[in-house]
Amino acid sequence: MQKLLIAFTLVFLFIACKQVKKEAIPEQAVIAEIFEEEESHIPFVWEGANIYFLLTDRFHNGDTSNDVNFGRTNETGVLRGFMGGDMKGITEKINEGYFTDLGVNAIWFTPVVEQIHGDTDETTGNTYGYHGYWTKDWTALDPNFGTMDDLEELIVTAHSKGIRILMDVVLNHTGPATPKDPVWPAEWVREEPVCEFTTYENTTSCTLVKNLPDILTESDAAVKLPDALLAKWKAEGRLRQELDELELFFERTGYSRSPRAYIIKWLTDYVGDFGIDGYRVDTVKHADEKSWAELYEQASYSFDSWKKKNVTEVLDDNPFYMMGEVYNYGISGGREFDFGDKKVDYYNHGFNSLINFELKQDAKNDYETIFRKYNKLLNSKLSGKSVVNYLTSHDDAEPFDKEREQPVRTANVLLLTPGVSQIYYGDESARDLTIEGSVGDATLRSYMNWDDIDSLETTQKLLSHWKKLGQFRNNHPAVGAGKHKRLGKKPYVFSRTYNKGDIKDKVVIGLDLPKGKKSLWVKGFFGDGTKLYDTYSETEVVVNKGKVILENDNDIALLELAQ
């Protein structure tokens, strides 16, 4: 019986093949078509994401009617007031294809919840909460950044382009007290001591700086809602709704009505309402780990609930993603951050990745030294987790290449180093980081240099390089999430391979290549006769005797299997 079944199958296959020939469809074409269909969907993996980080107020002004609110008209220090950027501006740039052209598949923007209304009198000059980290009300958006409808439109638009959204969240502190913004009740916050950063205790149970009230995140004691917040909700016509929602939240979770529980509820509402894909969490090491574990648990619950209610809008089956800012954490530390008297593994408390403060120093080394180090650590100490690499940021006074003298190398290191990449707005256009008259981190936060992109040939050429690298990274999970191996020393050629589940991806990259004719060694990775495509020069080549030959003036090659 079994032999008869085999014979029948062979006859069927023979007839099928004859039919294909009869219809004049070459067998190779059928196979190629199937391969192309399989390759047409590029899987997204967070471990290889290309994140674009921007200050909402400093990126693009999409609605000039919301530029001034709450009487925020006092004179400020240089770059310390609102400048008009908003969520509509981000959406405009998504629609224009700016992020897609850069190969960006996730956008992280600074917090958009309602900020303190007043300004602070600092030695650096009067400052408003333009940056989004000085919360007044977690349940409302700041009109300077836009409305709930604007936020929803931003997320829907991003998702339609295959771009994920990371919301920047602050659970550790409120905004400073000002004549317009009274301090929260003593059962909610501490106003002293100021952190010393030498032990776990004097890093978590303290205020980051003077007049930055610290939420009592470690407390489980039930607290009442502030009278000022209740009055605000009543004036805005949403008191009953807010109270009813809180009742349901505490009934479902069983949490005590502690300060952190209230804020966790308010933050995760945005996930459940709009389908935000993940968080970037601010000031992680300044609150106890329990807070972050609970935040992740409730955000995941909200994300799953949103998916069930919005089946047709779900991008994929990736779970909720959470990345943390543990200031001065470096990849060499592995899973733990050392407070001096205590080590904490934040990866065990809800975090998929931590921001890596180490690459800005590593970037001074040669490419292979950088790539080999990160490949080793991500596949050993950090196996199953990742880091978010950056070279420029909003609060790092010592970024790599502050003078913007090596913008091409910045792109190469950032986008090709194993791990998640975080482009800081203007990295791709060499936005000036040394603004005359600005003090402290304000100099890192100038308005996006759109005029340079529109008018300067050098900026356009640089942007073109970032686009080619970014798109290649976006198209190939192997670049950021794959395993690294050097194939050739001179010229420098390396491979990246990603093989997880049903996702298989492999690429070869060459850097510091000579001008003119160049031979790239790919033996042992791509076999002779394999057709490859260099996406940088848009050239097809064939592997011969373990090598491919390119002839151009580019010092970089980005090789993938030819379609």
Coordinates of C-alpha atoms in Angstrom, one line a residue:
M1 CA 0.0 0.0 0.0
Q2 CA 2.8 2.4 0.9
K3 CA 4.7 1.7 -2.3
L4 CA 1.5 2.3 -4.3
L5 CA 1.0 5.7 -2.6
I6 CA 4.6 6.7 -3.4
A7 CA 4.1 5.7 -7.0
F8 CA 0.9 7.7 -7.2
T9 CA 2.6 10.7 -5.8
L10 CA 5.4 10.6 -8.3
V11 CA 3.0 10.3 -11.2
F12 CA 1.1 13.3 -9.9
L13 CA 4.3 15.4 -9.6
F14 CA 5.3 14.4 -13.1
I15 CA 2.0 15.5 -14.5
A16 CA 2.2 18.7 -12.6
C17 CA 5.6 19.5 -13.9
K18 CA 4.4 18.7 -17.5
Q19 CA 1.5 21.1 -16.9
V20 CA 3.9 23.9 -15.8
K21 CA 6.1 23.4 -18.9
K22 CA 2.9 23.4 -21.1
E23 CA 2.0 26.8 -19.7
A24 CA 5.6 28.1 -20.4
I25 CA 6.5 28.9 -16.8
P26 CA 10.1 28.1 -16.1
E27 CA 10.7 26.1 -12.9
Q28 CA 13.3 28.7 -11.8
A29 CA 10.7 31.4 -12.1
V30 CA 8.2 29.6 -9.9
I31 CA 10.9 29.1 -7.2
A32 CA 12.0 32.7 -7.5
E33 CA 8.4 33.9 -7.2
I34 CA 7.9 31.8 -4.0
F35 CA 11.2 33.1 -2.6
E36 CA 10.2 36.7 -3.4
E37 CA 6.9 36.3 -1.6
E38 CA 8.7 34.9 1.4
E39 CA 11.1 37.8 1.4
S40 CA 8.6 40.6 0.7
H41 CA 7.6 40.8 4.4
I42 CA 10.5 42.0 6.5
P43 CA 10.0 40.9 10.1
F44 CA 10.5 43.4 12.9
V45 CA 12.6 42.5 15.9
W46 CA 13.1 44.9 18.8
E47 CA 16.7 43.6 19.3
G48 CA 17.6 45.2 15.9
A49 CA 15.3 48.2 16.0
N50 CA 16.4 51.6 14.6
I51 CA 14.9 54.1 17.0
Y52 CA 14.6 57.9 16.2
F53 CA 14.6 60.0 19.4
L54 CA 13.4 63.6 19.2
L55 CA 12.3 66.4 21.5
T56 CA 8.7 67.0 20.7
D57 CA 9.0 70.8 21.1
R58 CA 12.2 71.0 19.0
F59 CA 11.4 68.8 15.9
H60 CA 8.7 70.4 13.7
N61 CA 5.9 72.8 14.3
G62 CA 2.7 71.4 12.8
D63 CA 0.3 73.7 14.5
T64 CA 1.3 77.3 15.3
S65 CA -2.0 77.9 17.1
N66 CA -0.9 76.0 20.1
D67 CA 2.5 77.6 20.6
V68 CA 1.6 79.6 23.8
N69 CA -0.5 78.2 26.6
F70 CA -1.0 78.9 30.4
G71 CA 0.6 82.3 30.1
R72 CA 4.0 80.9 29.4
T73 CA 5.4 84.2 28.1
N74 CA 8.2 85.0 30.5
E75 CA 11.7 85.5 29.1
T76 CA 13.9 82.4 29.4
G77 CA 17.5 81.4 29.1
V78 CA 18.8 80.5 25.6
L79 CA 16.9 77.3 24.4
R80 CA 15.0 77.1 27.7
G81 CA 11.5 78.0 26.5
F82 CA 8.9 76.4 24.2
M83 CA 9.7 76.7 20.5
G84 CA 6.6 75.3 18.9
G85 CA 7.3 71.7 18.0
D86 CA 4.3 69.4 18.5
M87 CA 2.8 66.0 17.7
K88 CA 1.2 67.3 14.5
G89 CA 4.7 68.2 13.3
I90 CA 5.9 64.6 13.9
T91 CA 2.9 63.2 12.0
E92 CA 3.6 65.6 9.1
K93 CA 7.2 64.2 8.8
I94 CA 5.9 60.6 9.0
N95 CA 3.5 61.3 6.2
E96 CA 6.3 62.9 4.2
G97 CA 8.3 59.7 4.5
Y98 CA 11.1 61.3 6.4
F99 CA 11.4 58.4 8.9
T100 CA 10.8 55.7 6.3
D101 CA 13.6 57.1 4.1
L102 CA 15.9 56.9 7.1
G103 CA 15.0 53.3 7.8
V104 CA 13.5 54.3 11.1
N105 CA 11.1 51.7 12.5
A106 CA 10.4 53.2 15.9
I107 CA 10.0 56.7 17.2
W108 CA 10.7 57.8 20.7
F109 CA 9.5 61.4 21.6
T110 CA 9.8 63.2 24.8
P111 CA 6.8 63.2 27.2
V112 CA 3.7 65.0 26.1
V113 CA 1.7 65.0 29.3
E114 CA 0.7 68.3 30.9
Q115 CA 3.7 70.2 32.2
I116 CA 4.0 72.7 35.0
H117 CA 2.5 76.1 34.0
G118 CA 5.2 78.3 35.5
D119 CA 8.9 78.6 34.9
T120 CA 11.8 78.1 37.2
D121 CA 14.4 80.7 38.2
E122 CA 17.6 78.7 37.7
T123 CA 21.2 79.8 37.4
T124 CA 21.0 78.7 33.8
G125 CA 18.2 81.1 33.1
N126 CA 14.4 80.9 33.5
T127 CA 13.2 77.5 32.2
Y128 CA 9.8 76.1 31.2
G129 CA 8.9 72.4 30.9
Y130 CA 9.5 72.4 27.1
H131 CA 11.3 69.1 27.4
G132 CA 8.4 67.2 28.9
Y133 CA 10.0 65.9 32.1
W134 CA 8.2 68.2 34.5
T135 CA 4.8 66.7 35.0
K136 CA 1.8 68.5 36.4
D137 CA -0.9 66.1 35.4
W138 CA -0.3 62.6 34.1
T139 CA -4.0 62.3 33.0
A140 CA -3.9 65.2 30.5
L141 CA -1.7 66.2 27.5
D142 CA 0.0 69.5 27.4
P143 CA -1.7 71.8 24.8
N144 CA 1.7 73.0 23.6
F145 CA 2.3 69.4 22.3
G146 CA -1.2 68.8 21.1
T147 CA -4.5 67.0 21.9
M148 CA -5.6 63.4 22.4
D149 CA -6.7 63.4 18.8
D150 CA -3.3 64.5 17.7
L151 CA -1.7 61.7 19.7
E152 CA -4.1 59.1 18.2
E153 CA -3.4 60.4 14.7
L154 CA 0.3 60.2 15.2
I155 CA 0.2 56.6 16.4
V156 CA -2.2 55.5 13.6
T157 CA -0.1 57.2 11.0
A158 CA 3.1 55.7 12.3
H159 CA 1.6 52.2 12.4
S160 CA 0.4 52.6 8.9
K161 CA 4.0 53.0 7.9
G162 CA 5.2 50.1 10.0
I163 CA 6.7 52.4 12.6
R164 CA 6.4 51.7 16.3
I165 CA 5.8 54.3 18.9
L166 CA 7.7 54.6 22.2
M167 CA 6.2 56.8 24.8
D168 CA 8.6 58.5 27.2
V169 CA 7.3 58.1 30.8
V170 CA 8.3 59.7 34.1
L171 CA 7.2 57.9 37.3
N172 CA 10.0 59.1 39.6
H173 CA 9.2 62.8 40.1
T174 CA 6.8 65.6 39.5
G175 CA 7.7 69.0 38.0
P176 CA 9.3 71.7 40.2
A177 CA 7.1 73.8 42.4
T178 CA 6.5 77.4 41.1
P179 CA 4.1 80.2 42.1
K180 CA 1.7 78.6 39.5
D181 CA 2.4 75.0 40.5
P182 CA 2.2 74.1 44.2
V183 CA 4.1 71.1 45.4
W184 CA 2.1 67.8 45.7
P185 CA 1.0 66.7 49.2
A186 CA 3.7 65.3 51.6
E187 CA 2.1 61.9 51.5
W188 CA 2.9 61.8 47.7
V189 CA 6.4 63.3 47.5
R190 CA 9.6 64.1 49.4
E191 CA 11.4 67.4 48.9
E192 CA 14.6 66.4 50.5
P193 CA 17.3 65.2 50.8
V194 CA 19.0 65.8 47.5
C195 CA 20.6 62.6 46.1
E196 CA 24.3 62.0 46.6
F197 CA 24.6 59.0 44.2
T198 CA 27.0 57.0 46.3
T199 CA 24.7 54.3 47.6
Y200 CA 21.4 52.6 46.7
E201 CA 19.5 54.5 49.4
N202 CA 20.9 58.0 48.6
T203 CA 20.2 57.4 44.9
T204 CA 16.6 56.2 45.2
S205 CA 15.1 57.8 48.3
C206 CA 16.0 61.4 47.5
T207 CA 15.4 64.3 45.0
L208 CA 17.5 64.4 41.9
V209 CA 18.1 68.1 42.4
K210 CA 16.7 70.7 44.7
N211 CA 13.0 71.6 44.0
L212 CA 12.3 68.4 42.0
P213 CA 9.8 66.6 44.3
D214 CA 10.4 62.9 44.4
I215 CA 7.4 60.5 44.2
L216 CA 7.4 58.1 47.2
T217 CA 7.5 55.1 44.8
E218 CA 8.7 52.7 47.5
S219 CA 5.6 53.4 49.6
D220 CA 2.6 51.0 49.7
A221 CA 0.6 53.4 51.9
A222 CA -2.8 54.4 50.5
V223 CA -3.0 58.1 49.8
K224 CA -5.8 60.5 48.8
L225 CA -5.9 62.3 45.5
P226 CA -4.7 65.9 45.8
D227 CA -7.4 68.5 46.1
A228 CA -5.9 70.5 43.4
L229 CA -6.1 67.6 40.9
L230 CA -9.7 66.8 41.9
A231 CA -10.7 70.5 41.4
K232 CA -8.9 70.4 38.0
W233 CA -10.8 67.3 36.9
K234 CA -14.1 68.8 38.0
A235 CA -13.4 72.1 36.1
E236 CA -12.6 70.1 33.0
G237 CA -15.8 68.0 33.4
R238 CA -14.1 64.6 33.9
L239 CA -14.1 64.1 37.6
R240 CA -16.7 61.2 37.6
Q241 CA -15.0 59.4 34.8
E242 CA -11.6 59.6 36.4
L243 CA -12.8 58.3 39.7
D244 CA -14.8 55.5 38.2
E245 CA -11.8 54.3 36.2
L246 CA -9.6 54.4 39.2
E247 CA -12.2 52.3 41.1
L248 CA -12.1 49.6 38.4
F249 CA -8.3 49.7 38.2
F250 CA -7.7 49.1 41.9
E251 CA -10.5 46.5 42.0
R252 CA -8.8 44.6 39.1
T253 CA -5.2 44.8 40.3
G254 CA -5.6 44.6 44.0
Y255 CA -3.0 47.3 44.4
S256 CA -3.1 49.7 47.4
R257 CA -3.8 53.3 46.4
S258 CA -0.2 54.2 46.7
P259 CA 1.4 57.1 44.7
R260 CA 3.1 54.8 42.3
A261 CA -0.1 52.8 41.6
Y262 CA -2.0 55.9 40.7
I263 CA 0.7 57.0 38.3
I264 CA 1.0 53.5 36.8
K265 CA -2.7 53.6 36.1
W266 CA -2.5 57.0 34.4
L267 CA 0.5 56.1 32.3
T268 CA -0.8 52.7 31.1
D269 CA -4.1 54.4 30.0
Y270 CA -2.3 55.7 27.0
V271 CA -1.3 52.2 26.0
G272 CA -4.8 50.8 26.4
D273 CA -6.4 53.8 24.6
F274 CA -4.0 54.2 21.7
G275 CA -1.9 51.0 21.3
I276 CA 1.5 52.6 22.1
D277 CA 4.1 49.9 21.4
G278 CA 6.5 50.5 24.3
Y279 CA 8.0 52.9 26.8
R280 CA 11.2 54.6 27.3
V281 CA 11.4 55.0 31.0
D282 CA 13.1 58.0 32.6
T283 CA 15.3 58.0 35.7
V284 CA 15.1 54.3 36.3
K285 CA 17.8 53.9 38.9
H286 CA 16.1 56.6 41.1
A287 CA 13.1 54.5 42.0
D288 CA 12.8 51.1 43.4
E289 CA 12.7 48.1 41.1
K290 CA 9.2 47.0 42.2
S291 CA 7.8 50.1 40.6
W292 CA 9.1 49.1 37.2
A293 CA 8.0 45.5 37.4
E294 CA 4.4 46.7 38.2
L295 CA 4.6 49.3 35.4
Y296 CA 5.6 46.7 32.9
E297 CA 2.9 44.2 34.1
Q298 CA 0.1 46.8 33.7
A299 CA 1.4 48.2 30.4
S300 CA 1.5 44.6 29.0
Y301 CA -2.0 44.1 30.2
S302 CA -3.2 47.3 28.6
F303 CA -1.3 46.5 25.3
D304 CA -2.9 43.0 25.1
S305 CA -6.3 44.5 25.8
W306 CA -5.8 47.1 23.1
K307 CA -4.8 44.3 20.6
K308 CA -7.9 42.3 21.4
K309 CA -10.1 45.3 20.7
N310 CA -8.3 46.5 17.6
V311 CA -7.4 43.2 15.8
T312 CA -7.1 44.8 12.3
E313 CA -4.7 47.4 13.6
V314 CA -2.2 45.1 15.3
L315 CA 1.2 45.2 13.6
D316 CA 2.5 41.8 14.8
D317 CA 2.7 39.6 17.9
N318 CA 5.6 41.4 19.6
P319 CA 4.8 41.9 23.3
F320 CA 5.0 45.3 24.9
Y321 CA 8.6 46.7 24.9
M322 CA 10.2 48.6 27.7
M323 CA 13.6 50.3 27.6
G324 CA 15.2 52.1 30.5
E325 CA 17.4 55.0 31.2
V326 CA 19.7 53.8 34.0
Y327 CA 22.1 56.7 33.9
N328 CA 25.7 55.7 33.3
Y329 CA 24.8 52.0 32.8
G330 CA 27.2 50.4 30.3
I331 CA 27.0 47.2 28.4
S332 CA 30.2 45.9 30.0
G333 CA 28.3 45.6 33.3
G334 CA 26.1 42.9 31.8
R335 CA 22.7 42.6 33.4
E336 CA 23.6 44.5 36.6
F337 CA 24.0 48.1 37.6
D338 CA 26.3 48.7 40.5
F339 CA 25.3 51.3 43.1
G340 CA 28.4 50.7 45.1
D341 CA 26.7 49.0 48.0
K342 CA 24.2 47.0 45.9
K343 CA 23.8 45.6 42.4
V344 CA 20.5 45.5 40.6
D345 CA 19.4 43.5 37.6
Y346 CA 16.8 45.8 35.9
Y347 CA 16.3 43.2 33.2
N348 CA 14.6 41.1 35.8
H349 CA 12.1 43.9 36.5
G350 CA 10.3 44.5 33.2
F351 CA 13.1 45.9 31.0
N352 CA 13.8 44.4 27.6
S353 CA 16.8 46.7 27.1
L354 CA 18.7 49.5 28.8
I355 CA 20.3 52.6 27.3
N356 CA 24.0 52.0 26.9
F357 CA 26.2 54.9 27.9
E358 CA 29.4 53.2 26.8
L359 CA 29.3 53.4 23.0
K360 CA 30.4 57.0 22.9
Q361 CA 33.7 55.9 24.3
D362 CA 33.9 52.7 22.3
A363 CA 33.3 54.7 19.2
K364 CA 36.9 55.9 19.3
N365 CA 38.2 52.4 18.7
D366 CA 38.4 50.6 15.3
Y367 CA 35.3 49.0 13.9
E368 CA 36.2 45.4 14.5
T369 CA 37.1 46.1 18.2
I370 CA 33.7 47.7 18.7
F371 CA 31.6 45.1 16.8
R372 CA 33.4 42.1 18.3
K373 CA 32.9 43.4 21.9
Y374 CA 29.2 44.0 21.5
N375 CA 28.7 40.7 19.7
K376 CA 30.4 38.8 22.5
L377 CA 28.4 40.6 25.3
L378 CA 25.0 40.4 23.6
N379 CA 25.5 36.7 23.0
S380 CA 26.8 35.9 26.5
K381 CA 26.0 38.1 29.5
L382 CA 23.0 39.7 27.9
S383 CA 21.7 36.8 25.9
G384 CA 18.0 37.2 25.3
K385 CA 18.1 40.9 26.1
S386 CA 19.7 43.9 24.4
V387 CA 21.0 47.5 24.8
V388 CA 20.0 50.7 23.1
N389 CA 23.2 52.3 21.7
Y390 CA 23.5 56.1 21.2
L391 CA 26.3 58.6 20.4
T392 CA 24.3 61.8 21.0
S393 CA 21.6 62.5 23.5
H394 CA 19.5 65.3 25.1
D395 CA 21.3 65.2 28.5
D396 CA 24.8 63.8 27.8
A397 CA 27.2 66.8 27.9
E398 CA 30.0 64.7 26.4
P399 CA 28.6 63.0 23.3
F400 CA 30.8 61.5 20.6
D401 CA 31.8 64.1 18.0
K402 CA 30.1 67.1 19.6
E403 CA 31.7 69.3 17.0
R404 CA 30.1 67.2 14.2
E405 CA 33.5 66.6 12.6
Q406 CA 32.9 62.8 12.0
P407 CA 29.2 62.6 11.0
V408 CA 29.8 59.7 8.6
R409 CA 31.7 57.6 11.1
T410 CA 28.9 58.4 13.6
A411 CA 26.4 56.8 11.2
N412 CA 28.7 53.8 10.6
V413 CA 29.3 53.1 14.3
L414 CA 25.8 53.7 15.5
L415 CA 23.9 51.9 12.8
L416 CA 26.2 48.9 12.4
T417 CA 27.1 48.1 16.0
P418 CA 25.2 45.1 17.3
G419 CA 22.2 46.1 19.5
V420 CA 19.4 48.6 19.1
S421 CA 20.4 51.9 17.5
Q422 CA 19.1 55.3 18.8
I423 CA 19.4 58.2 16.3
Y424 CA 19.2 61.5 18.1
Y425 CA 17.3 64.0 16.0
G426 CA 19.8 65.9 13.8
D427 CA 22.5 63.2 14.0
E428 CA 21.7 62.5 10.4
S429 CA 22.0 66.2 9.4
A430 CA 24.8 67.3 11.7
R431 CA 22.6 69.6 13.7
D432 CA 24.7 72.1 15.7
L433 CA 25.3 71.0 19.3
T434 CA 27.3 74.1 20.3
I435 CA 24.8 76.9 20.5
E436 CA 26.2 80.3 21.6
G437 CA 24.7 81.5 24.9
S438 CA 23.2 78.2 25.9
V439 CA 24.1 76.7 29.2
G440 CA 24.3 73.0 30.2
D441 CA 22.2 70.4 28.3
A442 CA 20.2 73.1 26.5
T443 CA 22.9 73.3 23.9
L444 CA 22.1 69.8 22.9
R445 CA 18.4 70.7 22.3
S446 CA 18.4 73.2 19.4
Y447 CA 15.6 73.2 16.9
M448 CA 15.9 70.7 14.1
N449 CA 18.0 72.1 11.2
W450 CA 15.5 71.6 8.4
D451 CA 16.9 74.7 6.5
D452 CA 20.3 72.9 6.2
I453 CA 18.6 69.8 4.8
D454 CA 16.7 71.9 2.3
S455 CA 19.6 74.0 1.1
L456 CA 23.1 72.6 1.9
E457 CA 24.6 70.1 -0.5
T458 CA 26.9 68.7 2.2
T459 CA 24.0 68.1 4.5
Q460 CA 22.0 66.4 1.7
K461 CA 25.0 64.1 0.9
L462 CA 25.4 63.2 4.6
L463 CA 21.6 62.5 4.9
S464 CA 21.8 60.2 1.8
H465 CA 24.5 58.1 3.6
W466 CA 22.3 57.8 6.7
K467 CA 19.4 56.8 4.6
K468 CA 21.2 54.0 2.8
L469 CA 22.6 52.6 6.0
G470 CA 19.3 53.0 7.9
Q471 CA 17.2 51.3 5.2
F472 CA 19.7 48.4 5.0
R473 CA 19.5 48.0 8.7
N474 CA 15.7 48.1 8.6
N475 CA 15.6 45.6 5.8
H476 CA 17.9 43.1 7.6
P477 CA 17.4 42.1 11.3
A478 CA 20.8 40.5 11.0
V479 CA 22.5 43.9 11.1
G480 CA 21.5 44.8 14.7
A481 CA 20.3 41.6 16.1
G482 CA 22.5 39.1 14.3
K483 CA 25.8 37.4 15.1
H484 CA 29.0 39.2 13.9
K485 CA 32.0 37.6 12.2
R486 CA 35.0 39.1 10.5
L487 CA 35.5 37.7 7.0
G488 CA 38.4 39.9 5.8
K489 CA 40.9 42.1 7.6
K490 CA 42.1 44.3 4.7
P491 CA 39.8 45.4 3.2
Y492 CA 37.6 45.1 6.2
V493 CA 34.7 42.8 5.5
F494 CA 32.3 41.2 8.0
S495 CA 29.1 39.2 8.1
R496 CA 26.0 39.3 10.2
T497 CA 23.6 36.3 10.6
Y498 CA 20.2 36.2 12.2
N499 CA 18.5 32.8 12.7
K500 CA 15.6 32.7 15.1
G501 CA 12.4 30.7 14.6
D502 CA 11.4 31.0 11.0
I503 CA 13.4 34.2 10.5
K504 CA 16.7 33.7 8.6
D505 CA 18.7 36.6 7.4
K506 CA 22.4 37.1 6.4
V507 CA 24.4 40.1 5.0
V508 CA 28.0 41.1 4.3
I509 CA 29.3 44.6 4.9
G510 CA 32.6 46.2 3.9
L511 CA 34.0 49.4 5.6
D512 CA 37.1 51.6 5.0
L513 CA 37.2 50.2 1.4
P514 CA 39.7 51.6 -1.1
K515 CA 38.6 53.7 -4.1
G516 CA 38.3 52.1 -7.5
K517 CA 38.4 48.4 -8.0
K518 CA 38.1 46.3 -4.7
S519 CA 37.9 42.7 -3.9
L520 CA 35.7 41.6 -0.9
W521 CA 36.3 38.2 0.7
V522 CA 33.0 36.3 1.3
K523 CA 34.3 32.7 1.2
G524 CA 32.6 30.4 3.7
F525 CA 29.6 32.7 3.9
F526 CA 28.3 33.0 0.3
G527 CA 29.2 30.3 -2.1
D528 CA 30.6 30.7 -5.6
G529 CA 27.9 31.6 -8.1
T530 CA 25.7 33.4 -5.6
K531 CA 24.3 36.6 -6.9
L532 CA 24.6 39.5 -4.4
Y533 CA 23.4 43.1 -4.5
D534 CA 25.3 46.0 -3.1
T535 CA 22.6 48.3 -2.0
Y536 CA 25.0 51.2 -1.4
S537 CA 26.2 51.4 -5.0
E538 CA 23.1 49.7 -6.4
T539 CA 25.3 47.1 -8.2
E540 CA 24.8 43.3 -8.7
V541 CA 27.8 41.1 -8.3
V542 CA 28.5 37.3 -8.4
V543 CA 30.7 35.4 -6.0
N544 CA 33.7 34.0 -7.8
K545 CA 36.5 32.1 -6.0
G546 CA 35.2 33.3 -2.7
K547 CA 35.2 37.0 -3.6
V548 CA 33.1 39.7 -5.2
I549 CA 34.5 42.5 -7.2
L550 CA 33.2 46.1 -7.0
E551 CA 34.5 49.1 -8.9
N552 CA 33.4 52.5 -7.5
D553 CA 34.7 55.3 -5.2
N554 CA 32.6 54.2 -2.2
D555 CA 34.4 53.2 1.0
I556 CA 31.4 51.1 2.1
A557 CA 29.5 48.1 0.6
L558 CA 26.2 46.7 1.9
L559 CA 25.7 43.2 0.4
E560 CA 22.5 41.2 0.4
L561 CA 21.2 38.3 -1.6
A562 CA 20.1 39.5 -5.0
Q563 CA 16.3 39.2 -5.6

